[in-house]
Structures are given as structure tokens and as C-alpha cells.
Short mmCIF file of C-alpha atoms in Angstrom, two decimals:
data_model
loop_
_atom_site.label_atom_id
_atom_site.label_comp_id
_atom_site.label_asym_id
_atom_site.label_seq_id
_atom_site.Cartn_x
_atom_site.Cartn_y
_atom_site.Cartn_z
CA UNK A 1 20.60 -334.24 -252.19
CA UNK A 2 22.61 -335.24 -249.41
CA UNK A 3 22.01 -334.82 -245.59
CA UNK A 4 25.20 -333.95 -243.88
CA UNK A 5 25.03 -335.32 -240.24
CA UNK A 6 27.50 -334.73 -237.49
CA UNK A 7 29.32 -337.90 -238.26
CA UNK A 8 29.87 -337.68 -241.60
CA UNK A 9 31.60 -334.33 -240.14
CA UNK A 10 35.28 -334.70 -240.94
CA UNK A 11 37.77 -335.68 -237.45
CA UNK A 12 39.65 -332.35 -238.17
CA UNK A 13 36.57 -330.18 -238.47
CA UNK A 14 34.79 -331.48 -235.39
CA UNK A 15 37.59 -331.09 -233.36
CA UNK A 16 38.43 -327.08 -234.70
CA UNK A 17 34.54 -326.61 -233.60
CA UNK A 18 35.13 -328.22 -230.56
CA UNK A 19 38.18 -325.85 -229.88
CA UNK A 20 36.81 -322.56 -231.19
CA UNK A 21 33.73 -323.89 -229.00
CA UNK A 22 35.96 -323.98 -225.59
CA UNK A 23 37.99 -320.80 -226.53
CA UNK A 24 34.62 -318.42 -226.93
CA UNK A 25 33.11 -320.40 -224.21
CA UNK A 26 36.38 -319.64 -222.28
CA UNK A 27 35.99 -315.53 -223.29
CA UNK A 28 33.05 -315.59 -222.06
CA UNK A 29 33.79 -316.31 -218.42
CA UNK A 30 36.67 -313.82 -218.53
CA UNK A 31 35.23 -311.93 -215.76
CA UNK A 32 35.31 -314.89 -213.44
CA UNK A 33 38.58 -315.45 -214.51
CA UNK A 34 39.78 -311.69 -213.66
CA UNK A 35 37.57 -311.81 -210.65
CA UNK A 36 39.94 -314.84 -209.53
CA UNK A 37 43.08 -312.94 -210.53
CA UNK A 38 42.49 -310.23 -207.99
CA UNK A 39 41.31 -312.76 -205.44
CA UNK A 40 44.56 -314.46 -205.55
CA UNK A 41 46.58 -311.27 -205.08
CA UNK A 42 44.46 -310.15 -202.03
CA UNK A 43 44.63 -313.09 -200.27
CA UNK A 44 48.48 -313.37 -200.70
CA UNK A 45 49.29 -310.15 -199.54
CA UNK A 46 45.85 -309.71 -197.12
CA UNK A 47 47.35 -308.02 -193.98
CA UNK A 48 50.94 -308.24 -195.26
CA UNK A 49 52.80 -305.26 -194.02
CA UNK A 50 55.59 -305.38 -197.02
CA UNK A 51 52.96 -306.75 -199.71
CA UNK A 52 54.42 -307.52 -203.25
CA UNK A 53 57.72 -306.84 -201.89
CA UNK A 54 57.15 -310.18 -200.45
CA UNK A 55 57.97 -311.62 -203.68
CA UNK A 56 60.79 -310.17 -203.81
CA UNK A 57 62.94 -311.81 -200.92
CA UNK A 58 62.94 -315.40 -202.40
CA UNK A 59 64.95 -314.21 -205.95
CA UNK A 60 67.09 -311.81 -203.59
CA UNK A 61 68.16 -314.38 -201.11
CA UNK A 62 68.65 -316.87 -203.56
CA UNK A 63 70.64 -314.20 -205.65
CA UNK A 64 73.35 -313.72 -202.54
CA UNK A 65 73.41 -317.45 -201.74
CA UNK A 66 74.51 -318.65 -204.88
CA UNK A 67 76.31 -315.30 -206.00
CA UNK A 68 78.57 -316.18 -202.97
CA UNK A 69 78.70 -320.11 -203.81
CA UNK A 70 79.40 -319.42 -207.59
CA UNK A 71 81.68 -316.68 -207.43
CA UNK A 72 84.04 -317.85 -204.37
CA UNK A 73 83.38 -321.34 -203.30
CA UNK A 74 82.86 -322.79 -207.00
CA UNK A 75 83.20 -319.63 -209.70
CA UNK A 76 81.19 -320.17 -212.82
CA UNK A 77 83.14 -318.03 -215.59
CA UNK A 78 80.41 -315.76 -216.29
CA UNK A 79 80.43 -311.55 -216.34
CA UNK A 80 78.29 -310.51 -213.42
CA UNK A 81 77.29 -313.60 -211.92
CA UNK A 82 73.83 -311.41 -209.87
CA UNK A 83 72.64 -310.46 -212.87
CA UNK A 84 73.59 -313.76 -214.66
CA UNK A 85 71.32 -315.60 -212.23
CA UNK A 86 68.63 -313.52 -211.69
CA UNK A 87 67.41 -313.02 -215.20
CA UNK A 88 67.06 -316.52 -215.55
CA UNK A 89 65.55 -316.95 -212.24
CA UNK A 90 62.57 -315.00 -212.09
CA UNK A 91 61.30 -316.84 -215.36
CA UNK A 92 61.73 -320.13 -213.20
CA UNK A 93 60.23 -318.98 -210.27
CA UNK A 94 57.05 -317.74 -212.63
CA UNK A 95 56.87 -321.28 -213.96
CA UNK A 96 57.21 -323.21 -211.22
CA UNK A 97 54.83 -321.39 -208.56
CA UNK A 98 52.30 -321.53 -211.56
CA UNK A 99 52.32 -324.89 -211.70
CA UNK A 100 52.21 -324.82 -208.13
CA UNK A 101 49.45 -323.11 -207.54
CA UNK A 102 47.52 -324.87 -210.63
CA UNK A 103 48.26 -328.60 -209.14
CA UNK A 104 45.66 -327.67 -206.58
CA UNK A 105 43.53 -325.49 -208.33
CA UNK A 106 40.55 -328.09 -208.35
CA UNK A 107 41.10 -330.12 -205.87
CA UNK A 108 41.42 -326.80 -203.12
CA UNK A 109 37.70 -325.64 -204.91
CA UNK A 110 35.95 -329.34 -204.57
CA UNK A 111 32.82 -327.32 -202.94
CA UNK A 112 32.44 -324.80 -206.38
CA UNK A 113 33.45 -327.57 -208.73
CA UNK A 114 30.28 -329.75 -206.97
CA UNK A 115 28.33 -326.89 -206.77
CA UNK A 116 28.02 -324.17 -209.93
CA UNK A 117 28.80 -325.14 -213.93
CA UNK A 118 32.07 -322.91 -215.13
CA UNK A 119 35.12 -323.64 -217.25
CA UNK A 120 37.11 -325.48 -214.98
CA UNK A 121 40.41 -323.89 -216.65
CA UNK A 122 39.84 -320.36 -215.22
CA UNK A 123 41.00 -321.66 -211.90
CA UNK A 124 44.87 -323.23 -212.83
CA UNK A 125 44.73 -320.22 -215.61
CA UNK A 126 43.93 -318.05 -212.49
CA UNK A 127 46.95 -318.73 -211.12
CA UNK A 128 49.10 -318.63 -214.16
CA UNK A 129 47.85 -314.92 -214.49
CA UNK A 130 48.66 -313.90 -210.84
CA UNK A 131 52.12 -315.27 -210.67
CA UNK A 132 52.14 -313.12 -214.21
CA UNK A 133 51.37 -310.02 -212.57
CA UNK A 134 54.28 -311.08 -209.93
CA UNK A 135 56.83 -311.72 -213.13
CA UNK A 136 55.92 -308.24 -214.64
CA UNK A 137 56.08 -306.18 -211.38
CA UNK A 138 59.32 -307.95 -210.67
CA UNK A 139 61.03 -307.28 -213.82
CA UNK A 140 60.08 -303.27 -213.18
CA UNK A 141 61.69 -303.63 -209.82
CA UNK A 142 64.68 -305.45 -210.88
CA UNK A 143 65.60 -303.40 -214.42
CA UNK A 144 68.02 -300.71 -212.29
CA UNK A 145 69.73 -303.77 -211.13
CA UNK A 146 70.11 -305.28 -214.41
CA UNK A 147 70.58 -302.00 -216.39
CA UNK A 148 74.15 -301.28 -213.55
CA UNK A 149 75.35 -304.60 -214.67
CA UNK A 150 74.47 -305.12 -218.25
CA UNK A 151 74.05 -301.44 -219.63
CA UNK A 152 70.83 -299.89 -221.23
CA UNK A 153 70.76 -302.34 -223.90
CA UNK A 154 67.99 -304.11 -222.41
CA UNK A 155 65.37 -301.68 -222.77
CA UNK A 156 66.49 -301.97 -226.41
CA UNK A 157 65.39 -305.75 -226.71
CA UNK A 158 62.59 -305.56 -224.35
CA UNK A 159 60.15 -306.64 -227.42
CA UNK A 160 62.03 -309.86 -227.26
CA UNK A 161 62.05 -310.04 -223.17
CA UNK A 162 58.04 -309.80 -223.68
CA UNK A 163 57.70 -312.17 -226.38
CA UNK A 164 59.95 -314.56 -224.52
CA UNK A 165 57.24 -314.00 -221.52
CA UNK A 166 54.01 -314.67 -223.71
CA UNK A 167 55.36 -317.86 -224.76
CA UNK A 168 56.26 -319.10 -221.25
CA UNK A 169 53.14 -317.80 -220.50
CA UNK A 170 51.38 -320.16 -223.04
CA UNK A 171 53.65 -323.09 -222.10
CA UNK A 172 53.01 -322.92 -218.30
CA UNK A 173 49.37 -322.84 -218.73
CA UNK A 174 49.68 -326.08 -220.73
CA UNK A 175 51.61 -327.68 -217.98
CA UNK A 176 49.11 -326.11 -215.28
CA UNK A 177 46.49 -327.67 -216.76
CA UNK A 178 48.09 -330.70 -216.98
CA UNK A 179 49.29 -330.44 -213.42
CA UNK A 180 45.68 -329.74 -212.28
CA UNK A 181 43.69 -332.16 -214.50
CA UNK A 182 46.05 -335.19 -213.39
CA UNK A 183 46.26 -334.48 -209.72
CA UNK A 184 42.72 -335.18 -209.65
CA UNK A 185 42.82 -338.61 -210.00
CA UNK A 186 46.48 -338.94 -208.52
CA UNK A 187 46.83 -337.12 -205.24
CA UNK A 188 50.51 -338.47 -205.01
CA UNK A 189 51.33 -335.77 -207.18
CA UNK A 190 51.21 -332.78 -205.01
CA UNK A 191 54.04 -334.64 -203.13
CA UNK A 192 55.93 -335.47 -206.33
CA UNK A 193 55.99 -332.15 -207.41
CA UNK A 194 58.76 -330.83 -204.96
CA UNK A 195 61.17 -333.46 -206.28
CA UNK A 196 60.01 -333.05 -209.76
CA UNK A 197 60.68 -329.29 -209.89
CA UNK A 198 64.05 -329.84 -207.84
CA UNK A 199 65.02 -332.02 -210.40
CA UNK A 200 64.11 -330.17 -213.38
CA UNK A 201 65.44 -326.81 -211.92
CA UNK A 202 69.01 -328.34 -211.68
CA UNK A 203 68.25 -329.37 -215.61
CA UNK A 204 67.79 -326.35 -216.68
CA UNK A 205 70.45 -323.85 -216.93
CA UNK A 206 69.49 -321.35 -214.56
CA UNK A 207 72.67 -321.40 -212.26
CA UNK A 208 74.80 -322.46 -215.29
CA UNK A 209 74.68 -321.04 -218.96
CA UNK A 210 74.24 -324.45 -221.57
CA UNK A 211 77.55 -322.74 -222.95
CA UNK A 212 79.44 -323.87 -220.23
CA UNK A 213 78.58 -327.85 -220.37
CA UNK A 214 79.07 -327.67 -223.89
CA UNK A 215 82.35 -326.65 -223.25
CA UNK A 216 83.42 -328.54 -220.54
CA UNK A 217 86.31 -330.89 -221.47
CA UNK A 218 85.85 -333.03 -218.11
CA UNK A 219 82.62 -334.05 -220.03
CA UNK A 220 84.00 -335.29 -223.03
CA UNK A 221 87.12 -336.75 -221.47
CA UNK A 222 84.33 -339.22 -219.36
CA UNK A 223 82.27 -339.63 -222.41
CA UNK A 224 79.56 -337.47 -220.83
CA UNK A 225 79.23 -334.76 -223.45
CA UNK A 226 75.86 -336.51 -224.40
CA UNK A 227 74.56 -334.19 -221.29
CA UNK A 228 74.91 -331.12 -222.92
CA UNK A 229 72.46 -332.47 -225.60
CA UNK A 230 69.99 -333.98 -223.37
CA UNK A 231 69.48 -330.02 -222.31
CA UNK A 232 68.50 -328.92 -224.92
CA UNK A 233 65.38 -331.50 -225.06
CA UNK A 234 64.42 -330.05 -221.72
CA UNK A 235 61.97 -326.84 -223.19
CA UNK A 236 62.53 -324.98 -220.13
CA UNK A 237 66.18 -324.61 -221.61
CA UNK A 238 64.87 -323.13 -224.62
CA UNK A 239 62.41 -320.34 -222.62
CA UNK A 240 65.67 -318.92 -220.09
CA UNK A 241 67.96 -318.60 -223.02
CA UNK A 242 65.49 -316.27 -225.19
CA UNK A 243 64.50 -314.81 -221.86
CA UNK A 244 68.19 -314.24 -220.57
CA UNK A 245 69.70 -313.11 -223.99
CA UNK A 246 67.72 -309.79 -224.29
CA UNK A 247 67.64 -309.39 -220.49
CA UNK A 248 71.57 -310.59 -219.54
CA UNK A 249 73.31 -311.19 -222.83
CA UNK A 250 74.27 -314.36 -224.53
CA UNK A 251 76.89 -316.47 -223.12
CA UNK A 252 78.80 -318.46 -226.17
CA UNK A 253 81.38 -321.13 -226.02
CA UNK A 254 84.51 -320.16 -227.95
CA UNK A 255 86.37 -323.36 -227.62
CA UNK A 256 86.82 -326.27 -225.20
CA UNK A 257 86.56 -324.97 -221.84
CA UNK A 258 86.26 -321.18 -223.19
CA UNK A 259 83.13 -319.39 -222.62
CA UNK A 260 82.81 -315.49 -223.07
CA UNK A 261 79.70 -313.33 -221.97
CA UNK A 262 78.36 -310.67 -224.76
CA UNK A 263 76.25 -307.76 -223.98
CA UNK A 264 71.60 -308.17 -224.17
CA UNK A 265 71.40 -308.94 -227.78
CA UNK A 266 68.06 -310.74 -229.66
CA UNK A 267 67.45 -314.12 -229.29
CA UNK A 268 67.85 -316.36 -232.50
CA UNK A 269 64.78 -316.71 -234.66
CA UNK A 270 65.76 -320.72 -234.32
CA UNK A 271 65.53 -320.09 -230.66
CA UNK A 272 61.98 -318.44 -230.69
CA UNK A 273 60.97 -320.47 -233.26
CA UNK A 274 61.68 -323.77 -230.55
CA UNK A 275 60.28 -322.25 -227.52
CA UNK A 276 56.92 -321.24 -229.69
CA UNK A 277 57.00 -324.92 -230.72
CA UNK A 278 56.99 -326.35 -227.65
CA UNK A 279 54.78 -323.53 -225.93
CA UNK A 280 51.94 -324.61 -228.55
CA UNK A 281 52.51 -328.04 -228.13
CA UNK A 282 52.59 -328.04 -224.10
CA UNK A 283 49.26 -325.94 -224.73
CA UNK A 284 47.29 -328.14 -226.13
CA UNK A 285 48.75 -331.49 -224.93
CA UNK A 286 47.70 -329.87 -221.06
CA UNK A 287 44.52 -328.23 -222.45
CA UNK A 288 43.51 -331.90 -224.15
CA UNK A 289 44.26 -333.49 -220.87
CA UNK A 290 42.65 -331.27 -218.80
CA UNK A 291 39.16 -331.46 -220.76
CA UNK A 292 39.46 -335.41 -220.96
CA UNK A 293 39.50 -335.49 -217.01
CA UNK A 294 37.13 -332.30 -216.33
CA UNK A 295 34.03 -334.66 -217.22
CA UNK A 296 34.63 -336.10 -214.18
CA UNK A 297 35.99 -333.32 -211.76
CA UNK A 298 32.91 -332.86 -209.78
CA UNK A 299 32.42 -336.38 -208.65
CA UNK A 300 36.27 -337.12 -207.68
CA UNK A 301 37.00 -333.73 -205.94
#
């Protein structure tokens, strides 16, 4: 009769118990988690006369500054540039004040990480969740807008505008954790993270549809056209077009330098398929990293 011991335990197996281990152990500080959720929301809008509609002014402003820039001073050839912009907009925003607020999730609680044993992911998935409730309430206020531009077809693909949501979701708690696990042992990179996010938010077509600098004969006379490939290895790319396509409408190059805008329509299954890929992969790359360096949170904070 043999004795199985836990290393004659297969690799694969021990690490599936280890994950089913930190997932029920995770459930079961949910309340903690939702107890951090609502603290985040008070304390953002404690005293605030206007409240959520706080939220609101960034995508707005940003809306009429570069609806004026891209429409007069440089015009991108897209139908209703407002709407254009702000459906892929308020997924970035989502994304990157996530990862925002996650960078400093540990480092901003050094007293309860010292002090009291919990999952140390509740507090960047804390703020993942808030800046959720932010995204959702911001869609509702937004749809009129979007519905006067792009007709009622949205609310016929909003199934895909919510699946497009829960897989950014998943991805930007990956990259949260990340973000919150690695700036404890490398402060520099709260001060990286403006530049980072500048960079990447000019990467990713937000202001421009991917379309466009596929299109763009200037590019291929300079020998540049590898750009419009090296976009679609960035996975935010991936997340605004399923987002926008259901929200906006597709925008799909018909030629060299010929772009036309169609009405919301469903994302490609290849599409999905890519952003699920890399939302399961960012997962548990930033979950894996997180764990590795939450051994030794409470004596670095």
C-alpha cells in the first residue's frame, strides 16, 4: 500500500488546491471586501455637494476638449466624434483610476496590514469594484447621449457592452494587483505611473479608431505601417473595440486612407475571444505576483 504525501502530490494539483484554497478563502472575506467598497464611495463624495456627478466632469471636459481639437483643429473622419470618444473613454478612465487607486492600496493601509491577518487582495480589488460602480452609473447617465447620436441599437447589444465590462473587469484586477504587489518593494512606481498611463493612453485607440492607422497611407509611404500592428499587441486595444462596437459602432477601413463608421453592432467572437485571453492571463499573472510579494507586506509597509 502506498502512502501518498504532499510531495509526491503532482505540481498541477498542488497548485489548483492552492488556488481553489485563495478563491474560498477570498469568499469568505467578502464582507470586508463590500465593507471597503462603500468606504471608498463615502469618502470620495463625503461632504461633496454634486456627489457622483463629480465623476462626471472629467469624461465631459475631456469630451469638448478634444471634440473641438478633432473635429476643427485636426478632424478625425469619424461619424459623431462625442460619442466616438466617449464610449471608449469611460472604459479607460475605469482602468486607469483602478490601477490608480490599487498602486497604493497597501502601502496607504501599512497600520492594518501590520496589525490584523486578511486577504491582502480585498484592498486593490476594493478599488477595482468602486471605480466599477462609477463605470456602471456612468454608462446610465451617458446612454441618452449615446442613444441621440448612435440610435437605439445599443440597448440591443448591451449583453455584449456588459460582457465587454466583466472582462475589463477581470483584466484590471490582474494589473491592480500587480500594480499594488510591486509598488511595495518599488516606491518609484507611484511616480512612474503618470507617465506609464500617459503613454499607454496615447497607444490605445481611444481618440483614434485602429481603422484609421491601418489605413493611413502616410504610414506605409515612411515604412511605418508596422505601428498599426504593434496596437493590436497592446490588450487595452482589444477591451475599447468590443466595448465601443456595441456602444458606438464599428469603424472599418475600406481602403487606403478610407474609413467608414457603421451603426452598434456585436463585437467579433475573435475579438472577445482575445480580450478573454488576455483578461485571464493578466488575472493570474497579477494575482501570482501579488501572493509571491504578500508574504512579506507587513514587514516592508
Amino acid at each position: 500500500m502506498s502512502l501518498e504525501t504532499p510531495f509526491d502530490e503532482p505540481a498541477g494539483r498542488r497548485l489548483a488546491r492552492a488556488a481553489s484554497g485563495k478563491l474560498v478563502e477570498l469568499w469568505r472575506a467578502r464582507e470586508l471586501l463590500l465593507q471597503l467598497v462603500r468606504k471608498e464611495l463615502k469618502v470620495r463624495y463625503k461632504n461633496s455637494a454634486l456627489g457622483f456627478l463629480w465623476s462626471m466632469i472629467t469624461p465631459v471636459l475631456m469630451t469638448i476638449v478634444f471634440s473641438v481639437v478633432f473635429t476643427v483643429v485636426v478632424p478625425i473622419p469619424v461619424d459623431d466624434f462625442p460619442a466616438f470618444f466617449v464610449a471608449g473613454y469611460l472604459l479607460w478612465q475605469f482602468f486607469q483610476n483602478s490601477c490608480r487607486g490599487g498602486t497604493d492600496s497597501i502601502v496607504g493601509n501599512g497600520d492594518l496590514v501590520k496589525k490584523v491577518y486578511f486577504p491582502r487582495e480585498v484592498l486593490p480589488l476594493s478599488h477595482v469594484l468602486s471605480q466599477l460602480v462609477h463605470l456602471l452609473l456612468a454608462l446610465l447617465v451617458i446612454s441618452p447621449f449615446l442613444i441621440y447620436f448612435r440610435g437605439w441599437g445599443l440597448l440591443v447589444h448591451l449583453p455584449a457592452t456588459l460582457l465587454a465590462v466583466v472582462l475589463l473587469t477581470v483584466f484590471t484586477s490582474g494589473a491592480a494587483m500587480w500594480f499594488a504587489g510591486v509598488n511595495v518593494v518599488f516606491r518609484d512606481l507611484q511616480e512612474l505611473f503618470i507617465v506609464i498611463f500617459q503613454v499607454w493612453f496615447y497607444a490605445t485607440p481611444v481618440l483614434y479608431p485602429l481603422a484609421l492607422v491601418q489605413a493611413s497611407p502616410e504610414l506605409e509611404r515612411r515604412s511605418l505601417d508596422w505601428i498599426a500592428t504593434a496596437l493590436t499587441y497592446n490588450p487595452m486595444t482589444w477591451f475599447v473595440e468590443v466595448f465601443r462596437e456595441p456602444l458606438y459602432g464599428p469603424v472599418i477601413r475600406r481602403g487606403v486612407d478610407d474609413i467608414e463608421s457603421l451603426a452598434p453592432a456585436w463585437p467579433s467572437v475573435s475579438a472577445i475571444g482575445i480580450a478573454a485571453l488576455w483578461a485571464l492571463g493578466a488575472f493570474v499573472f497579477g494575482y501570482a505576483v501579488f501572493l509571491r510579494r504578500a508574504r512579506t507586506f507587513a514587514k516592508e509597509v
